Coordinates of C-alpha atoms in Angstrom, one line a residue:
X1 CA 107.1 145.6 92.4
X2 CA 106.1 142.2 92.3
X3 CA 102.3 141.8 91.8
X4 CA 99.9 139.5 93.7
X5 CA 99.5 137.2 90.6
X6 CA 103.5 136.8 90.7
X7 CA 103.2 135.9 94.9
X8 CA 100.8 133.5 94.4
X9 CA 102.6 131.7 91.5
X10 CA 105.4 131.8 93.1
X11 CA 104.0 130.1 96.2
X12 CA 103.1 127.3 94.3
X13 CA 105.8 126.8 92.3
X14 CA 107.5 126.5 95.4
X15 CA 104.5 124.0 97.1
X16 CA 104.0 122.1 94.3
X17 CA 106.7 122.2 91.3
X18 CA 110.5 121.9 93.6
X19 CA 110.8 125.5 92.9
X20 CA 114.1 126.4 94.8
X21 CA 116.9 129.0 94.7
X22 CA 119.5 126.1 94.5
X23 CA 122.4 128.1 96.1
X24 CA 123.9 131.5 97.2
X25 CA 127.6 131.9 96.6
X26 CA 129.7 134.3 98.2
X27 CA 133.2 134.7 96.4
X28 CA 135.8 136.2 98.3
X29 CA 139.1 137.5 96.7
X30 CA 142.4 136.3 98.9
X31 CA 144.9 138.1 96.4
X32 CA 144.8 140.6 99.3
X33 CA 146.1 137.1 101.4
X34 CA 148.9 136.4 99.4
X35 CA 152.5 136.4 101.5
X36 CA 155.6 134.1 100.8
X37 CA 155.1 132.6 104.1
X38 CA 152.4 129.8 104.3
X39 CA 151.5 130.5 108.2
X40 CA 150.7 134.4 107.0
X41 CA 149.1 133.1 104.4
X42 CA 146.9 130.2 106.2
X43 CA 146.0 132.9 108.9
X44 CA 145.0 135.8 106.3
X45 CA 143.1 133.5 104.6
X46 CA 141.4 132.1 107.4
X47 CA 140.6 135.5 109.1
X48 CA 139.1 137.3 105.8
X49 CA 136.9 134.4 105.3
X50 CA 135.6 134.0 108.6
X51 CA 134.8 137.9 108.7
X52 CA 133.2 138.0 105.3
X53 CA 130.6 134.9 105.7
X54 CA 130.3 134.3 109.3
X55 CA 126.9 135.3 108.8
X56 CA 126.1 134.0 105.1
X57 CA 124.1 130.9 106.6
X58 CA 122.1 132.8 108.4
X59 CA 121.4 135.5 106.1
X60 CA 120.5 132.4 103.6
X61 CA 118.0 130.9 105.9
X62 CA 116.5 134.7 106.7
X63 CA 115.6 135.4 103.1
X64 CA 114.6 132.0 102.8
X65 CA 111.9 132.2 105.1
X66 CA 111.2 136.0 104.5
X67 CA 110.2 135.4 100.8
X68 CA 109.2 131.6 101.5
X69 CA 111.4 130.0 98.7
X70 CA 114.1 127.3 99.9
X71 CA 117.6 128.4 99.3
X72 CA 119.0 125.1 99.5
X73 CA 122.7 125.4 99.3
X74 CA 125.0 128.5 101.1
X75 CA 128.3 127.8 99.5
X76 CA 132.1 130.2 99.3
X77 CA 134.0 130.4 96.2
X78 CA 137.5 131.7 96.4
X79 CA 140.3 132.6 94.1
X80 CA 142.3 129.9 92.3
X81 CA 144.4 128.5 95.2
X82 CA 146.8 127.5 92.7
X83 CA 147.6 131.6 92.2
X84 CA 147.5 132.4 95.9
X85 CA 149.8 129.9 97.1
X86 CA 152.2 130.2 94.3
X87 CA 154.3 132.2 96.4
X88 CA 154.4 130.3 99.6
X89 CA 154.1 126.8 98.0
X90 CA 151.9 126.1 100.9
X91 CA 148.8 124.8 99.3
X92 CA 148.3 121.8 101.5
X93 CA 148.3 123.8 104.7
X94 CA 145.6 126.0 102.6
X95 CA 143.6 123.2 102.1
X96 CA 143.1 122.4 105.8
X97 CA 142.5 126.3 106.5
X98 CA 139.7 126.3 104.0
X99 CA 138.1 123.3 105.0
X100 CA 138.4 124.5 108.8
X101 CA 136.6 128.0 107.9
X102 CA 134.1 126.0 105.9
X103 CA 132.9 124.0 109.0
X104 CA 133.2 126.4 111.4
X105 CA 131.0 128.3 109.2
X106 CA 128.8 126.1 108.3
X107 CA 128.5 126.5 104.5
X108 CA 127.7 123.1 102.4
X109 CA 130.7 123.7 100.1
X110 CA 133.6 125.7 99.2
X111 CA 134.8 125.8 95.7
X112 CA 138.3 127.3 94.4
X113 CA 141.0 124.4 95.0
X114 CA 141.6 125.1 91.5
X115 CA 144.3 125.5 88.4
X116 CA 144.3 127.5 85.3
X117 CA 146.4 125.9 82.7
X118 CA 144.6 126.1 79.4
X119 CA 147.9 126.5 77.5
X120 CA 151.1 125.7 79.5
X121 CA 151.7 124.2 83.1
X122 CA 154.7 125.6 85.0
X123 CA 156.5 122.8 87.6
X124 CA 154.8 124.4 90.8
X125 CA 151.3 124.4 88.9
X126 CA 151.9 120.5 88.0
X127 CA 152.7 119.9 91.9
X128 CA 149.6 121.9 92.9
X129 CA 147.3 119.2 90.2
X130 CA 148.9 116.6 92.0
X131 CA 147.8 117.1 95.3
X132 CA 144.3 117.2 94.2
X133 CA 143.3 113.8 95.4
X134 CA 145.0 114.2 98.7
X135 CA 143.2 117.5 98.8
X136 CA 139.9 116.1 98.3
X137 CA 140.3 112.6 100.1
X138 CA 141.9 114.6 103.5
X139 CA 138.8 117.5 103.6
X140 CA 134.8 117.2 103.3
X141 CA 133.8 120.2 101.8
X142 CA 136.2 121.5 99.6
X143 CA 136.0 121.2 95.4
X144 CA 138.2 121.6 92.9
X145 CA 139.0 122.1 89.3
X146 CA 141.3 122.7 86.5
X147 CA 140.8 124.5 83.4
X148 CA 142.5 122.9 80.9
X149 CA 141.7 124.7 77.4
X150 CA 140.5 127.9 75.9
X151 CA 139.0 128.7 72.5
X152 CA 142.0 131.1 72.3
X153 CA 144.7 129.2 73.7
X154 CA 143.7 125.6 72.3
X155 CA 143.6 122.3 73.9
X156 CA 146.5 121.5 76.8
X157 CA 146.8 118.2 76.2
X158 CA 149.9 117.5 78.9
X159 CA 147.3 118.7 81.5
X160 CA 144.3 116.2 79.9
X161 CA 147.0 113.1 80.5
X162 CA 147.8 114.0 84.0
X163 CA 144.0 114.8 84.9
X164 CA 143.4 111.2 83.7
X165 CA 146.1 110.3 86.2
X166 CA 144.6 112.3 89.2
X167 CA 141.2 111.2 88.5
X168 CA 142.3 107.7 89.0
X169 CA 144.3 108.6 92.3
X170 CA 141.2 110.5 93.2
X171 CA 139.0 107.5 93.1
X172 CA 141.2 104.9 94.8
X173 CA 141.7 107.3 97.8
X174 CA 137.8 107.6 97.9
X175 CA 137.6 103.9 97.2
X176 CA 135.5 103.2 100.7
X177 CA 132.6 105.9 99.8
X178 CA 132.2 104.6 95.8
X179 CA 134.8 107.2 94.8
X180 CA 132.9 110.3 95.9
X181 CA 136.4 112.3 95.9
X182 CA 135.9 112.6 91.9
X183 CA 132.5 113.9 92.2
X184 CA 134.0 117.3 93.7
X185 CA 136.5 117.3 90.8
X186 CA 135.6 119.3 87.4
X187 CA 137.5 119.4 84.3
X188 CA 137.0 122.9 82.3
X189 CA 137.4 124.2 78.9
X190 CA 136.8 127.9 78.9
X191 CA 135.7 127.9 82.7
X192 CA 133.5 131.2 83.7
X193 CA 134.9 133.5 86.7
X194 CA 131.7 133.9 88.2
X195 CA 130.3 130.3 88.4
X196 CA 127.8 129.4 91.5
X197 CA 127.6 126.0 91.2
X198 CA 129.8 123.3 92.6
X199 CA 132.2 121.7 91.9
X200 CA 133.5 124.3 89.8
X201 CA 133.0 127.5 91.3
X202 CA 136.1 129.7 91.8
X203 CA 136.0 133.7 92.2
X204 CA 138.2 134.8 88.9
X205 CA 140.6 137.2 88.8
X206 CA 138.2 139.7 87.0
X207 CA 135.7 139.6 90.1
X208 CA 135.6 142.2 92.9
X209 CA 136.7 141.5 96.6
X210 CA 133.1 139.8 97.6
X211 CA 130.3 139.1 95.5
X212 CA 127.0 137.5 95.5
X213 CA 126.3 134.8 93.0
X214 CA 123.1 133.1 92.7
X215 CA 122.0 129.8 91.0
X216 CA 118.3 129.3 90.6
X217 CA 116.8 126.3 89.5
X218 CA 113.1 124.6 88.8
X219 CA 113.0 122.0 86.3
X220 CA 109.4 120.7 88.1
X221 CA 108.3 124.0 87.6
X222 CA 109.3 124.4 83.7
X223 CA 107.7 120.2 83.1
X224 CA 104.3 121.5 85.0
X225 CA 104.0 124.7 82.8
X226 CA 104.4 122.1 79.6
X227 CA 102.1 120.0 80.7
X228 CA 98.8 122.4 80.0
X229 CA 100.6 123.1 76.1
X230 CA 99.1 121.2 73.1
X231 CA 100.5 123.5 70.2
X232 CA 103.3 123.4 68.0
X233 CA 107.1 123.6 69.2
X234 CA 107.2 127.6 68.6
X235 CA 104.6 127.9 71.9
X236 CA 106.6 125.4 73.6
X237 CA 109.6 127.4 73.7
X238 CA 107.6 130.4 74.4
X239 CA 106.0 128.7 78.1
X240 CA 109.3 127.5 78.6
X241 CA 111.0 131.6 78.3
X242 CA 108.0 132.8 80.2
X243 CA 108.5 130.4 82.8
X244 CA 112.2 130.9 83.0
X245 CA 111.4 134.5 83.6
X246 CA 109.3 134.0 86.4
X247 CA 112.0 131.7 88.2
X248 CA 114.5 133.9 87.3
X249 CA 112.7 137.0 89.2
X250 CA 113.1 135.0 92.3
X251 CA 116.8 134.7 91.8
X252 CA 117.2 138.6 91.0
X253 CA 115.6 139.2 94.2
X254 CA 117.7 137.2 96.3
X255 CA 120.6 138.0 94.7
X256 CA 120.0 141.8 95.6
X257 CA 119.0 141.0 99.4
X258 CA 122.1 138.8 100.2
X259 CA 124.2 141.2 98.5
X260 CA 122.9 144.0 100.5
X261 CA 123.0 141.9 103.8
X262 CA 126.4 140.5 103.2
X263 CA 127.6 143.8 102.4
X264 CA 129.1 142.6 99.3
X265 CA 128.7 143.4 95.2
X266 CA 125.7 141.6 93.7
X267 CA 127.2 139.4 90.7
X268 CA 125.2 137.5 88.7
X269 CA 122.1 135.1 88.4
X270 CA 122.9 131.7 86.9
X271 CA 119.9 130.6 84.6
X272 CA 120.5 126.8 84.8
X273 CA 118.0 124.1 85.5
X274 CA 119.7 122.0 87.8
X275 CA 117.7 119.3 88.6
X276 CA 117.9 116.4 91.8
X277 CA 117.4 112.7 92.5
X278 CA 113.8 113.7 93.4
X279 CA 110.4 112.5 91.3
X280 CA 109.7 116.0 89.3
X281 CA 112.7 117.6 89.7
X282 CA 114.5 116.3 86.2
X283 CA 115.4 118.1 83.2
X284 CA 115.1 114.7 81.4
X285 CA 111.2 114.8 82.2
X286 CA 111.2 118.1 80.3
X287 CA 112.4 116.7 77.3
X288 CA 110.0 113.8 77.4
X289 CA 107.3 116.4 77.9
X290 CA 108.4 117.9 74.8
X291 CA 107.7 115.1 73.1
X292 CA 110.2 112.4 73.5
X293 CA 109.2 108.7 74.5
X294 CA 112.5 108.8 76.7
X295 CA 115.6 110.6 76.9
X296 CA 118.4 109.7 75.1
X297 CA 116.5 108.5 71.8
X298 CA 116.5 110.4 68.6
X299 CA 115.5 113.9 69.0
X300 CA 117.2 114.3 72.3
X301 CA 119.4 117.0 71.1
X302 CA 116.8 119.2 69.5
X303 CA 114.6 119.3 72.3
X304 CA 117.8 120.2 74.9
X305 CA 118.8 122.6 72.3
X306 CA 115.4 124.4 72.0
X307 CA 115.4 124.3 76.4
X308 CA 118.3 125.7 76.8
X309 CA 118.2 128.7 74.3
X310 CA 114.4 129.6 75.6
X311 CA 115.6 129.6 79.5
X312 CA 118.5 131.8 77.9
X313 CA 115.9 134.5 76.6
X314 CA 113.4 134.3 79.5
X315 CA 116.4 134.7 81.9
X316 CA 118.0 137.5 80.4
X317 CA 115.0 139.8 80.5
X318 CA 114.2 139.2 84.0
X319 CA 117.6 139.8 85.3
X320 CA 120.2 142.9 85.1
X321 CA 123.1 140.7 85.2
X322 CA 122.8 137.2 84.2
X323 CA 126.2 134.7 84.0
X324 CA 128.0 131.3 85.4
X325 CA 126.8 128.9 83.3
X326 CA 123.0 129.5 82.2
X327 CA 121.4 126.7 80.7
X328 CA 120.0 123.1 81.5
X329 CA 122.0 120.8 83.4
X330 CA 122.7 117.1 82.5
X331 CA 124.2 115.4 85.4
X332 CA 123.4 111.7 85.5
X333 CA 123.3 111.0 89.1
X334 CA 121.2 113.8 90.1
X335 CA 118.3 113.6 87.4
X336 CA 116.4 110.3 88.1
X337 CA 114.8 111.3 84.2
X338 CA 118.5 110.5 83.0
X339 CA 119.2 107.1 85.5
X340 CA 116.0 105.7 83.9
X341 CA 117.3 106.5 80.6
X342 CA 121.0 104.7 80.9
X343 CA 118.7 101.8 82.9
X344 CA 116.9 100.8 79.6
X345 CA 119.8 101.2 77.6
X346 CA 118.4 104.3 75.8
X347 CA 121.0 106.8 77.3
X348 CA 124.5 106.0 76.3
X349 CA 127.6 107.9 76.9
X350 CA 128.2 108.7 73.4
X351 CA 124.6 110.5 73.3
X352 CA 125.1 112.4 76.3
X353 CA 128.4 113.6 74.7
X354 CA 126.1 114.7 71.7
X355 CA 123.7 116.4 74.1
X356 CA 126.3 118.5 75.7
X357 CA 127.1 120.2 72.2
X358 CA 124.0 122.2 73.0
X359 CA 123.8 122.8 76.8
X360 CA 125.5 123.6 80.0
X361 CA 128.3 122.2 81.6
X362 CA 129.5 119.3 79.8
X363 CA 129.6 115.5 80.5
X364 CA 128.5 115.8 84.5
X365 CA 128.3 113.1 87.3
X366 CA 128.5 110.2 85.4
X367 CA 130.1 106.7 86.5
X368 CA 132.3 104.3 84.9
X369 CA 133.7 101.7 85.7
X370 CA 136.6 101.1 88.4
X371 CA 139.0 99.4 85.8
X372 CA 138.5 102.4 83.3
X373 CA 142.5 103.5 82.2
X374 CA 143.8 106.7 83.0
X375 CA 144.0 106.9 79.0
X376 CA 140.5 106.3 78.2
X377 CA 139.6 108.6 81.1
X378 CA 141.9 111.3 79.5
X379 CA 140.8 110.8 76.0
X380 CA 137.1 111.4 77.0
X381 CA 137.8 114.7 78.9
X382 CA 139.7 115.7 75.6
X383 CA 136.4 114.6 73.4
X384 CA 134.3 116.7 75.7
X385 CA 136.8 119.8 75.7
X386 CA 137.0 119.8 71.9
X387 CA 133.2 120.3 71.6
X388 CA 133.8 123.6 74.5
X389 CA 136.6 125.0 72.6
X390 CA 135.7 124.3 68.7
X391 CA 131.8 125.8 69.9
X392 CA 133.3 128.6 71.9
X393 CA 131.4 127.4 75.2
X394 CA 132.3 126.6 78.8
X395 CA 132.1 122.6 78.8
X396 CA 133.4 120.3 81.3
X397 CA 134.2 116.9 82.8
X398 CA 133.0 115.5 86.2
X399 CA 133.7 111.3 85.8
X400 CA 133.5 108.9 88.5
X401 CA 135.2 106.1 87.9
X402 CA 133.9 103.6 90.9
X403 CA 136.6 101.8 92.5
X404 CA 135.6 97.9 92.5
X405 CA 132.6 98.3 90.2
X406 CA 131.3 97.0 86.8
X407 CA 128.7 98.7 84.3
X408 CA 125.8 97.8 85.6
X409 CA 126.3 98.1 89.2
X410 CA 125.4 101.7 91.1
X411 CA 127.1 104.0 92.8
X412 CA 125.8 105.3 96.0
X413 CA 126.5 109.3 96.6
X414 CA 123.4 110.6 98.8
X415 CA 122.1 114.0 98.9
X416 CA 122.0 115.9 95.5
X417 CA 124.7 113.9 94.4
X418 CA 122.1 110.8 94.1
X419 CA 122.9 107.8 92.8
X420 CA 124.7 106.7 89.4
X421 CA 124.3 103.9 87.0
X422 CA 128.0 102.7 86.1
X423 CA 128.0 102.8 82.2
X424 CA 129.8 100.6 80.0
X425 CA 131.9 102.3 77.8
X426 CA 134.3 102.1 74.7
X427 CA 137.7 100.6 76.2
X428 CA 139.4 100.7 72.6
X429 CA 142.9 102.0 73.6
X430 CA 143.6 105.9 72.9
X431 CA 147.0 105.6 74.7
X432 CA 149.2 106.4 71.7
X433 CA 147.1 109.5 71.5
X434 CA 147.1 110.8 74.7
X435 CA 150.8 110.0 75.2
X436 CA 151.9 112.3 72.4
X437 CA 151.1 114.9 74.7
X438 CA 151.4 118.8 73.6
X439 CA 148.9 121.3 72.4
X440 CA 145.9 121.0 70.2
X441 CA 146.3 124.5 68.7
X442 CA 143.4 127.0 68.7
X443 CA 140.9 126.9 66.0
X444 CA 141.0 128.9 63.4
X445 CA 137.7 130.9 64.7
X446 CA 140.0 131.9 67.7
X447 CA 141.9 134.4 65.8
X448 CA 139.7 137.8 66.4
X449 CA 140.9 140.8 67.6

């Protein structure tokens, strides 16, 4: 039950503090659609998605109207298509089927054009990964991800080398729209199976047939709560924890209602604070409210670590099943405070990388000059992936080399993807390192049984 005070607080959060449920993501398993015939596989995939998700958008809108909380996105995640298409080699046909279904249902994104190559790649998986640029250029709502490392397996440097070239190809094929194809492609370490957030969502092999995973948000709510805290950092952490509890209660309610109405199992609530380009909805501004002059300055990593920890502690108390990524996102283009930090020169790529050691996701939605080499992009990925592997956490890279633009210019994506100031980066060559290939072995502390 929800008290009258909780209801009033929630109304205020929605009206003045940008509280929303960022996404309802319906996970749909496609394992029962696998055949060795491309057309049969595509037909089965289309029929299942249309049957299971036909009412997803309406149900999301109905729940939003009933509880008075915006539900910004309605999304679908599916079994990694590299697994589904392996028998028929029909991945390019499947991608068209997925995009057709997504458009007909009216969802915002569909995730799962994905491959899991954290140890090695089969010849087919390499072929699949090389198809990603064409898949993202030719569709409007499909998102892709590749898991190139785990703490148990180590880092697949052959896959990372390949991804540098794939990202460059993606940038070129979507050059007329500021290389936006790269914004729909994520490279992971330790990818999770129940992530509701795009572009990295897919439904893992350990999940059920249909599962509802919900992603909550609310950076503005946390910042507003902190504005009345004059005490020490212990009190600051307590305030964040209590606020995260209230936000997560909303997500738990939405997840339960959506699962019941979609005849799906209730999955997880992802606690992540996901910013938007709207003023007042910034993770960077939370850190500045805690006491930084500007995000990117010394103290940024410490304040972000405290924020991340407090969000998780508060959310876990409010929800029976927490999962996904759950923490604070720091996508540059989607956070007005991060953008200002880059513009002032206070926030650099090196500082962003340091911040990823203590928060969710990793280097997210950042733009680099279009002439950045594939080897440098691969090396950026390798550095970030190493943080995830050594620290036994999920990290990822969503880098956008904006074709035809240089440092100091902007890439304009619109909507939740925002606008990205193009970062000046270190261009010293890592080519010899990247071209060695092979696998960086798993760290010593991974050997647990």
